[in-house]
Short mmCIF file of C-alpha atoms in Angstrom, two decimals:
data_model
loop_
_atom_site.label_atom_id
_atom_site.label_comp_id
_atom_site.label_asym_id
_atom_site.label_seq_id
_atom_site.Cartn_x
_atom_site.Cartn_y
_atom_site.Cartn_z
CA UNK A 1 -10.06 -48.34 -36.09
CA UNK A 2 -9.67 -46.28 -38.64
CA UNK A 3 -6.01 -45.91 -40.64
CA UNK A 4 -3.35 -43.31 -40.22
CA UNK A 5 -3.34 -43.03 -36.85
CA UNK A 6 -0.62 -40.19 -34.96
CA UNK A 7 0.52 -39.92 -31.58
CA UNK A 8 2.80 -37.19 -30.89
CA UNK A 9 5.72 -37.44 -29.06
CA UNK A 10 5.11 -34.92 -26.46
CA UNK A 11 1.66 -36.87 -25.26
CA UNK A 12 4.06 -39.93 -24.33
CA UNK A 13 6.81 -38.10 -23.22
CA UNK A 14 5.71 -35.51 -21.42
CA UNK A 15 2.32 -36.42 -20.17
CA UNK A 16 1.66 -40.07 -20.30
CA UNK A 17 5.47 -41.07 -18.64
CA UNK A 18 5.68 -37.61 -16.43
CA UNK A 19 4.01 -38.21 -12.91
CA UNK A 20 0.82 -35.57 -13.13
CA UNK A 21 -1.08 -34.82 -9.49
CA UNK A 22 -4.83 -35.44 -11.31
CA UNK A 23 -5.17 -38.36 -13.42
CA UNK A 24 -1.57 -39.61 -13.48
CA UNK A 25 -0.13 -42.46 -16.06
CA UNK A 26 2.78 -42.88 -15.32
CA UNK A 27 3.10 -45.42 -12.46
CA UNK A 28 0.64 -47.73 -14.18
CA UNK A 29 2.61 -47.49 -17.34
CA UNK A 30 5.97 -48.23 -14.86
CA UNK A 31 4.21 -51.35 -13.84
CA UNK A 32 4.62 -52.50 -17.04
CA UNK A 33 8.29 -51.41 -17.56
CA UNK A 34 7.52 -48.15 -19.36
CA UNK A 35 9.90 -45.44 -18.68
CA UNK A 36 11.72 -42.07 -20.88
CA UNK A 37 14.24 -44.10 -22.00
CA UNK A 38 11.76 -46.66 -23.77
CA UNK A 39 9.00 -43.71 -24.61
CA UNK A 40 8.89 -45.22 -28.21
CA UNK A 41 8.53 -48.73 -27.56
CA UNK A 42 5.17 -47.64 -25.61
CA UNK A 43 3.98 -45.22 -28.50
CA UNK A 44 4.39 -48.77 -31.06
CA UNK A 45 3.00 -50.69 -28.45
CA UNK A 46 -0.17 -48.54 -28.27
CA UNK A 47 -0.71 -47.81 -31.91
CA UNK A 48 -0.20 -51.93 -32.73
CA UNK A 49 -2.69 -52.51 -30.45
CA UNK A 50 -5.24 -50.36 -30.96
CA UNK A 51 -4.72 -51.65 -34.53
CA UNK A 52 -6.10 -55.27 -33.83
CA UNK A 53 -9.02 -53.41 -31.22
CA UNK A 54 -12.21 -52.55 -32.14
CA UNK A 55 -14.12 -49.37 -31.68
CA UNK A 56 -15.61 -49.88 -27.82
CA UNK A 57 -17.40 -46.39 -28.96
CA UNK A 58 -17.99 -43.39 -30.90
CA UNK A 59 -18.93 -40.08 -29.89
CA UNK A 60 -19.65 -37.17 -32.36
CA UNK A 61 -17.97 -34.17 -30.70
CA UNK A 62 -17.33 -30.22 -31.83
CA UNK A 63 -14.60 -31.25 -34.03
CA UNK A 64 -15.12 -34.43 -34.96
CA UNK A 65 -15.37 -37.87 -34.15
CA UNK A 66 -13.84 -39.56 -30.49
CA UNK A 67 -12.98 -42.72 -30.46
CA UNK A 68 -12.87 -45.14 -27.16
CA UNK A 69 -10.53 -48.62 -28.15
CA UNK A 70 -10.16 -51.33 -25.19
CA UNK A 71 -6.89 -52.78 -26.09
CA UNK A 72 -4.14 -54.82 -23.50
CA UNK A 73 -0.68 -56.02 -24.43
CA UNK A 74 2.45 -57.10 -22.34
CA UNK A 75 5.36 -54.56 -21.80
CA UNK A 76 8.69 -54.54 -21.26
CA UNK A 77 8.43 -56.07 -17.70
CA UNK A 78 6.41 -58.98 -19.05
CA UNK A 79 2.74 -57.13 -17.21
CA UNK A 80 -0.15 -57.35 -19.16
CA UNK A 81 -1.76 -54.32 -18.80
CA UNK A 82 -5.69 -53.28 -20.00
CA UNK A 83 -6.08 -49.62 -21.37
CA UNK A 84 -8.76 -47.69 -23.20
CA UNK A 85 -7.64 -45.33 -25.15
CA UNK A 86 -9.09 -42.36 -26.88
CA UNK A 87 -8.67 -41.19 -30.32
CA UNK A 88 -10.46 -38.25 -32.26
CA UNK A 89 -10.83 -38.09 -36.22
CA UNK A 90 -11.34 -34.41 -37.00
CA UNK A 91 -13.61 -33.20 -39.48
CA UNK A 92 -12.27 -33.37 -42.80
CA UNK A 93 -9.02 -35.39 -42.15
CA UNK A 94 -8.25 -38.51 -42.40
CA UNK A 95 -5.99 -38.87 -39.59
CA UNK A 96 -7.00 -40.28 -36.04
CA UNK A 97 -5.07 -38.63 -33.10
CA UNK A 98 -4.38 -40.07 -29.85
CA UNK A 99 -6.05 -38.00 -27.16
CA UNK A 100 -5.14 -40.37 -23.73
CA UNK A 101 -4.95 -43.30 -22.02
CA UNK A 102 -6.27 -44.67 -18.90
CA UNK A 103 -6.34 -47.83 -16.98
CA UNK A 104 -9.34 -50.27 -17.82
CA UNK A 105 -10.28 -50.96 -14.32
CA UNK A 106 -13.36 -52.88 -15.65
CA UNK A 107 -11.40 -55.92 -17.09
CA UNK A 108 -8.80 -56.29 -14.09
CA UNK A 109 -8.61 -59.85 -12.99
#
């Protein structure tokens, strides 16, 4: 992945943690112990390990560049959990912004 990667705070903690009724987060991130009151531990927890990932793929879009990263780590509650994530570069930056997240249902054990 690319450096200088940005999550902002709102897409933790008031999308990824915050039950939605289409394409919800949150309970799979609860599984693994993440809650509000540890919303930064998951945003360092995604961003160091999408650091050690590698690029699963790259897709030239409107404004730039989207990025898919298969990572897994262990949260709070000790659950390893498998995610893909999805980043975009756009054009002329150099930053890489986290888009989402979503379970990796194709490496479950």
């Amino acid at each position: 992945m690319p450096s200088g990667l940005i999550i902002q705070d709102g897409k933790i903690t008031k999308y990824l943690l915050i039950y939605q009724p289409q394409s919800d987060k949150s309970r799979y991130l609860a599984l693994a112990g993440y809650n509000l009151d540890n919303w930064e531990l998951l945003k360092n927890d995604i961003i160091n390990a999408v650091e050690g990932s590698e690029i699963a793929k790259a897709t030239p879009s409107d404004w730039g560049t989207q990025f898919e990263v298969k990572s897994e780590w262990s949260g709070p509650s000790g659950r390893l959990i498998k995610v893909i994530t999805i980043w975009q570069q756009d054009e002329e930056t150099e930053f890489v912004r986290f888009i989402t997240l979503y379970p990796d249902k194709s490496r479950e054990n």
